[in-house]
Amino acid sequence: MGREKKIDNACGVLILYMILLHCSIHFGFDDTSFMSFFRHVFFFFMPWFFFKNGYFFKLSERKVLAKNSFKRLIKPYLKWMLIGHLIYCIFLCVSGFFDWKLYVIYPLKQLVCDSALVGNLPLWFLLSLFLVRLLANELLQFRFNLIVVILLLGIICYISYIFSPLRFILLSNVPTGLFFFLSGYIIKNNSNIISEKSSIVQHIMTTCPIIIYLSIVCLEPSYVDMRVNILWEGSYVYWLIGSILACLTINTICKMRIFDRLGLGYIGRNSMMFYVSHWVILYIIHICIAILTNMGFDVPIKSFV
């Protein structure tokens, strides 16, 4: 079965948005109306990546799944975590910081609590997705009613949000990741039911998610930092439900040929390389600018403790 162009295109769009978002964090324009607009439009960008993985997920024997997922997710996670941390250590040396705790103890604490190091923070997603895939495989083996499972996960996500931030962020993002992952799995495995409906019903089922998504963006913009499951603005419930509808919306929109012509499919097909490397590149640029302009660059000790 070939790749779905709409998924590659959607992935390309969201990878570009992610890079823009992280540029805004590194270079200080994250608190602008420009970025606020994009956050409202792409409030679903992290849920989409879990949704997409669930959409293509197939049940596997436990050991086979663990081996394949380790190769696809944990190997690049470890490799690029090390690269990011080496760059961070070089910066510490150049900046005259030689306390060994900054190189070893504090990063270990951050790795345990935040699932990633400051040299490559976005890598938390790979570890979270690895655990989500293993958990989803176990749940699906038992053949539970998935609608009930989704509802229970939604409640767990909401409880996690109430008590956030949690000390260990995996407790915050694995339940939400599993919620969106299984949502993608359910929709994919019931797509044949939709295809059997009349063209009018199919049109309605395609249009409704778009209308509801746009309504949320315009009337009740809701944004959650999924890494720590903290609500920035709007309604958590709207974000949870709206993200699923938004995932369907972008997948529908990205069927348009213009997305193929823009080369977004290439970015989508190579999304892993863009994902694991972009923060390191931005981090290097940030450090170089800070050094060349004598602006200084704070050592983020607070994020380690």
Coordinates of C-alpha atoms in Angstrom, one line a residue:
M1 CA 0.0 0.0 0.0
G2 CA 1.5 3.4 -1.1
R3 CA 1.8 6.5 1.0
E4 CA -1.2 8.8 1.2
K5 CA -0.2 12.2 -0.3
K6 CA -2.7 14.0 1.9
I7 CA -1.0 12.7 5.0
D8 CA 2.5 13.6 3.8
N9 CA 1.3 17.1 2.8
A10 CA -0.4 17.7 6.2
C11 CA 2.7 16.5 7.9
G12 CA 4.8 18.9 5.9
V13 CA 2.5 21.8 6.9
L14 CA 2.7 20.9 10.6
I15 CA 6.5 20.4 10.6
L16 CA 6.9 23.8 9.1
Y17 CA 4.6 25.3 11.7
M18 CA 6.6 23.5 14.4
I19 CA 9.8 25.0 13.2
L20 CA 8.3 28.4 13.1
L21 CA 7.0 27.9 16.7
H22 CA 10.4 26.9 17.9
C23 CA 12.0 29.8 16.0
S24 CA 9.7 32.1 17.9
I25 CA 10.8 30.6 21.2
H26 CA 14.5 30.9 20.4
F27 CA 14.4 34.3 18.9
G28 CA 11.9 36.0 21.2
F29 CA 8.7 36.6 19.1
D30 CA 6.6 33.9 20.6
D31 CA 4.5 36.4 22.5
T32 CA 3.4 38.3 19.4
S33 CA 0.0 38.6 17.7
F34 CA 1.6 36.9 14.7
M35 CA 2.3 33.8 16.6
S36 CA -0.9 34.0 18.6
F37 CA -2.8 33.7 15.2
F38 CA -0.8 30.6 14.2
R39 CA -1.3 29.0 17.6
H40 CA -5.1 29.4 17.2
V41 CA -5.1 27.9 13.8
F42 CA -2.7 25.0 14.5
F43 CA -3.8 24.3 18.1
F44 CA -3.9 20.6 17.1
F45 CA -0.4 20.2 15.7
M46 CA 1.0 17.8 18.4
P47 CA -2.2 15.8 18.6
W48 CA -2.0 15.3 14.9
F49 CA 1.3 13.4 15.1
F50 CA -0.2 10.9 17.6
F51 CA -3.4 10.8 15.5
K52 CA -1.4 10.0 12.4
N53 CA 0.5 7.2 14.0
G54 CA -2.7 5.6 15.3
Y55 CA -4.3 6.0 11.8
F56 CA -1.6 3.7 10.3
F57 CA -1.2 1.4 13.3
K58 CA -1.5 -2.3 13.0
L59 CA -1.7 -4.9 15.7
S60 CA 1.6 -6.7 16.2
E61 CA 3.2 -9.4 18.3
R62 CA 4.6 -7.7 21.5
K63 CA 8.3 -8.3 20.8
V64 CA 8.1 -7.4 17.2
L65 CA 6.4 -4.1 17.9
A66 CA 8.9 -3.3 20.7
K67 CA 11.8 -4.1 18.4
N68 CA 10.5 -2.1 15.5
S69 CA 9.4 0.9 17.6
F70 CA 12.8 1.0 19.4
K71 CA 14.5 1.1 16.0
R72 CA 12.2 3.8 14.6
L73 CA 11.9 6.0 17.7
I74 CA 14.3 5.3 20.5
K75 CA 17.5 5.0 18.4
P76 CA 17.0 8.5 16.9
Y77 CA 15.9 9.7 20.3
L78 CA 19.2 8.6 21.9
K79 CA 21.4 9.7 19.0
W80 CA 20.0 13.2 18.7
M81 CA 19.7 13.6 22.5
L82 CA 23.5 13.0 22.7
I83 CA 24.2 15.4 19.8
G84 CA 22.1 18.1 21.4
H85 CA 23.8 17.6 24.8
L86 CA 27.3 17.7 23.3
I87 CA 26.5 21.0 21.7
Y88 CA 25.2 22.3 25.0
C89 CA 28.4 21.1 26.8
I90 CA 30.6 22.8 24.3
F91 CA 28.6 26.0 24.9
L92 CA 29.2 25.6 28.7
C93 CA 32.9 25.3 28.2
V94 CA 33.1 28.3 25.8
S95 CA 31.1 30.3 28.3
G96 CA 33.4 29.4 31.2
F97 CA 31.0 27.1 33.1
F98 CA 32.9 24.1 34.5
D99 CA 30.7 22.9 37.3
W100 CA 30.4 19.1 36.6
K101 CA 26.9 19.1 37.9
L102 CA 25.8 21.2 34.9
Y103 CA 27.2 18.5 32.6
V104 CA 25.9 15.4 34.4
I105 CA 23.6 15.7 37.5
Y106 CA 21.2 18.4 36.3
P107 CA 20.8 17.0 32.8
L108 CA 20.0 13.5 34.3
K109 CA 17.4 15.1 36.5
Q110 CA 15.9 16.9 33.5
L111 CA 15.9 13.7 31.5
V112 CA 14.0 11.8 34.1
C113 CA 11.5 14.6 34.7
D114 CA 11.1 16.1 31.2
S115 CA 12.0 13.1 29.0
A116 CA 14.5 15.3 27.0
L117 CA 17.5 17.6 27.5
V118 CA 17.7 21.3 26.9
G119 CA 19.9 20.6 23.9
N120 CA 17.0 19.0 22.1
L121 CA 13.8 19.4 24.0
P122 CA 11.3 18.3 21.3
L123 CA 12.5 14.7 21.5
W124 CA 10.1 14.1 24.4
F125 CA 7.6 13.2 21.7
L126 CA 9.6 10.2 20.5
L127 CA 9.7 8.6 23.9
S128 CA 6.0 9.4 24.5
L129 CA 5.0 7.9 21.2
F130 CA 7.1 4.8 21.9
L131 CA 5.2 4.2 25.1
V132 CA 1.9 5.0 23.5
R133 CA 2.4 2.4 20.8
L134 CA 3.2 -0.3 23.3
L135 CA 0.2 0.6 25.5
A136 CA -2.1 0.8 22.5
N137 CA -1.0 -2.6 21.3
E138 CA -1.8 -4.1 24.7
L139 CA -5.2 -2.5 24.9
L140 CA -6.2 -3.6 21.4
Q141 CA -5.2 -7.2 22.1
F142 CA -7.9 -7.3 24.8
R143 CA -10.5 -6.1 22.2
F144 CA -12.1 -3.6 24.6
N145 CA -14.9 -1.3 23.4
L146 CA -12.7 1.4 22.0
I147 CA -15.3 4.1 22.4
V148 CA -15.5 3.4 26.1
V149 CA -11.7 3.4 26.2
I150 CA -11.5 6.8 24.5
L151 CA -14.1 8.3 26.9
L152 CA -12.1 7.0 29.9
L153 CA -8.9 8.3 28.5
G154 CA -10.6 11.7 28.0
I155 CA -11.5 11.8 31.6
I156 CA -7.9 10.8 32.6
C157 CA -6.5 13.5 30.4
Y158 CA -8.8 16.1 32.0
I159 CA -7.8 14.9 35.5
S160 CA -4.1 15.2 34.5
Y161 CA -4.8 18.7 33.2
I162 CA -6.4 19.7 36.5
F163 CA -3.3 18.6 38.5
S164 CA -0.7 19.8 35.9
P165 CA 2.1 20.5 35.9
L166 CA 3.1 17.0 37.0
R167 CA 6.7 16.3 38.1
F168 CA 7.2 13.7 35.4
I169 CA 5.8 14.9 32.1
L170 CA 5.2 11.4 30.7
L171 CA 2.3 11.2 33.1
S172 CA 0.9 14.3 31.3
N173 CA 1.5 13.5 27.7
V174 CA 1.2 9.7 27.4
P175 CA -2.6 9.7 28.3
T176 CA -3.3 12.5 25.9
G177 CA -1.1 10.9 23.2
L178 CA -3.0 7.6 23.7
F179 CA -6.3 9.4 23.4
F180 CA -5.4 10.9 20.0
F181 CA -3.6 7.7 18.9
L182 CA -6.6 5.5 19.4
S183 CA -8.9 8.2 17.9
G184 CA -6.9 7.9 14.7
Y185 CA -7.0 4.1 14.9
I186 CA -10.8 4.0 15.3
I187 CA -11.4 6.5 12.4
K188 CA -9.1 4.6 10.0
N189 CA -10.6 1.2 10.8
N190 CA -14.2 2.6 10.4
S191 CA -13.5 4.5 7.2
N192 CA -15.1 1.8 5.1
I193 CA -18.4 2.5 6.9
I194 CA -18.2 6.1 5.7
S195 CA -17.2 5.1 2.1
E196 CA -20.4 2.9 1.9
K197 CA -22.7 5.9 2.6
S198 CA -24.3 8.0 -0.1
S199 CA -22.3 10.9 -1.5
I200 CA -24.5 13.4 0.3
V201 CA -23.9 11.7 3.7
Q202 CA -20.1 11.5 2.9
H203 CA -20.2 15.2 2.0
I204 CA -21.9 16.1 5.3
M205 CA -19.4 13.9 7.3
T206 CA -16.5 15.7 5.6
T207 CA -17.9 19.2 6.0
C208 CA -19.0 19.1 9.6
P209 CA -15.6 18.7 11.1
I210 CA -14.3 21.6 9.1
I211 CA -17.2 23.9 10.2
I212 CA -16.7 22.9 13.9
Y213 CA -12.9 23.4 13.7
L214 CA -13.3 26.9 12.2
S215 CA -15.9 27.7 14.8
I216 CA -13.5 26.8 17.6
V217 CA -10.7 28.8 16.0
C218 CA -13.0 31.9 15.6
L219 CA -15.2 31.7 18.6
E220 CA -13.3 29.8 21.4
P221 CA -9.6 29.5 20.4
S222 CA -8.1 26.8 22.7
Y223 CA -4.5 25.9 23.1
V224 CA -2.8 23.3 25.2
D225 CA 0.9 22.7 25.6
M226 CA 0.6 19.0 25.1
R227 CA 4.1 18.3 26.5
V228 CA 3.0 19.2 30.0
N229 CA -0.8 19.2 29.4
I230 CA -1.2 22.8 30.5
L231 CA -4.0 24.9 29.1
W232 CA -2.8 28.3 27.7
E233 CA -6.1 29.6 26.7
G234 CA -9.7 28.7 25.9
S235 CA -11.3 25.4 26.9
Y236 CA -9.6 22.1 27.5
V237 CA -12.6 20.1 26.4
Y238 CA -12.8 22.1 23.2
W239 CA -9.1 21.5 22.6
L240 CA -9.5 17.7 23.2
I241 CA -12.5 17.2 20.9
G242 CA -11.6 20.0 18.5
S243 CA -8.1 18.5 17.8
I244 CA -9.7 15.3 16.5
L245 CA -11.9 17.3 14.1
A246 CA -9.0 19.5 13.2
C247 CA -6.9 16.4 12.3
L248 CA -9.7 15.3 9.9
T249 CA -10.0 18.8 8.5
I250 CA -6.3 19.2 7.6
N251 CA -6.2 15.7 6.1
T252 CA -9.1 16.7 3.9
I253 CA -7.7 20.1 2.9
C254 CA -4.3 18.6 2.1
K255 CA -5.8 16.5 -0.7
M256 CA -5.7 19.7 -2.8
R257 CA -3.0 19.6 -5.6
I258 CA -1.5 22.9 -4.6
F259 CA 0.0 21.2 -1.6
D260 CA 1.8 18.7 -3.9
R261 CA 3.2 21.6 -5.9
L262 CA 4.6 23.4 -2.9
G263 CA 6.8 20.4 -2.0
L264 CA 5.2 19.8 1.3
G265 CA 5.0 16.1 0.6
Y266 CA 8.9 15.9 0.6
I267 CA 9.0 17.5 4.1
G268 CA 6.3 15.1 5.3
R269 CA 8.1 12.0 3.9
N270 CA 11.3 13.1 5.7
S271 CA 9.6 14.5 8.8
M272 CA 11.8 12.5 11.2
M273 CA 15.0 14.2 10.1
F274 CA 13.4 17.6 10.3
Y275 CA 11.9 16.8 13.7
V276 CA 15.1 15.5 15.4
S277 CA 17.5 18.0 13.9
H278 CA 15.8 21.4 13.8
W279 CA 16.1 22.3 17.5
V280 CA 19.8 21.5 17.4
I281 CA 20.3 23.8 14.4
L282 CA 18.2 26.6 16.0
Y283 CA 20.1 26.1 19.3
I284 CA 23.5 26.6 17.5
I285 CA 22.2 29.7 15.7
H286 CA 20.9 31.1 18.9
I287 CA 24.2 30.6 20.7
C288 CA 26.2 32.0 17.8
I289 CA 24.0 35.2 17.7
A290 CA 24.3 35.6 21.4
I291 CA 28.1 35.3 21.4
L292 CA 28.6 37.5 18.3
T293 CA 26.3 40.3 19.6
N294 CA 27.6 40.0 23.2
M295 CA 24.0 39.6 24.3
G296 CA 24.8 36.7 26.5
F297 CA 23.0 33.4 26.8
D298 CA 21.6 32.2 30.1
V299 CA 22.5 28.7 31.3
P300 CA 19.0 27.2 31.9
I301 CA 19.8 25.7 35.3
K302 CA 16.3 26.1 36.5
S303 CA 14.9 23.7 33.9
F304 CA 17.2 21.0 35.4
V305 CA 16.1 21.2 39.0

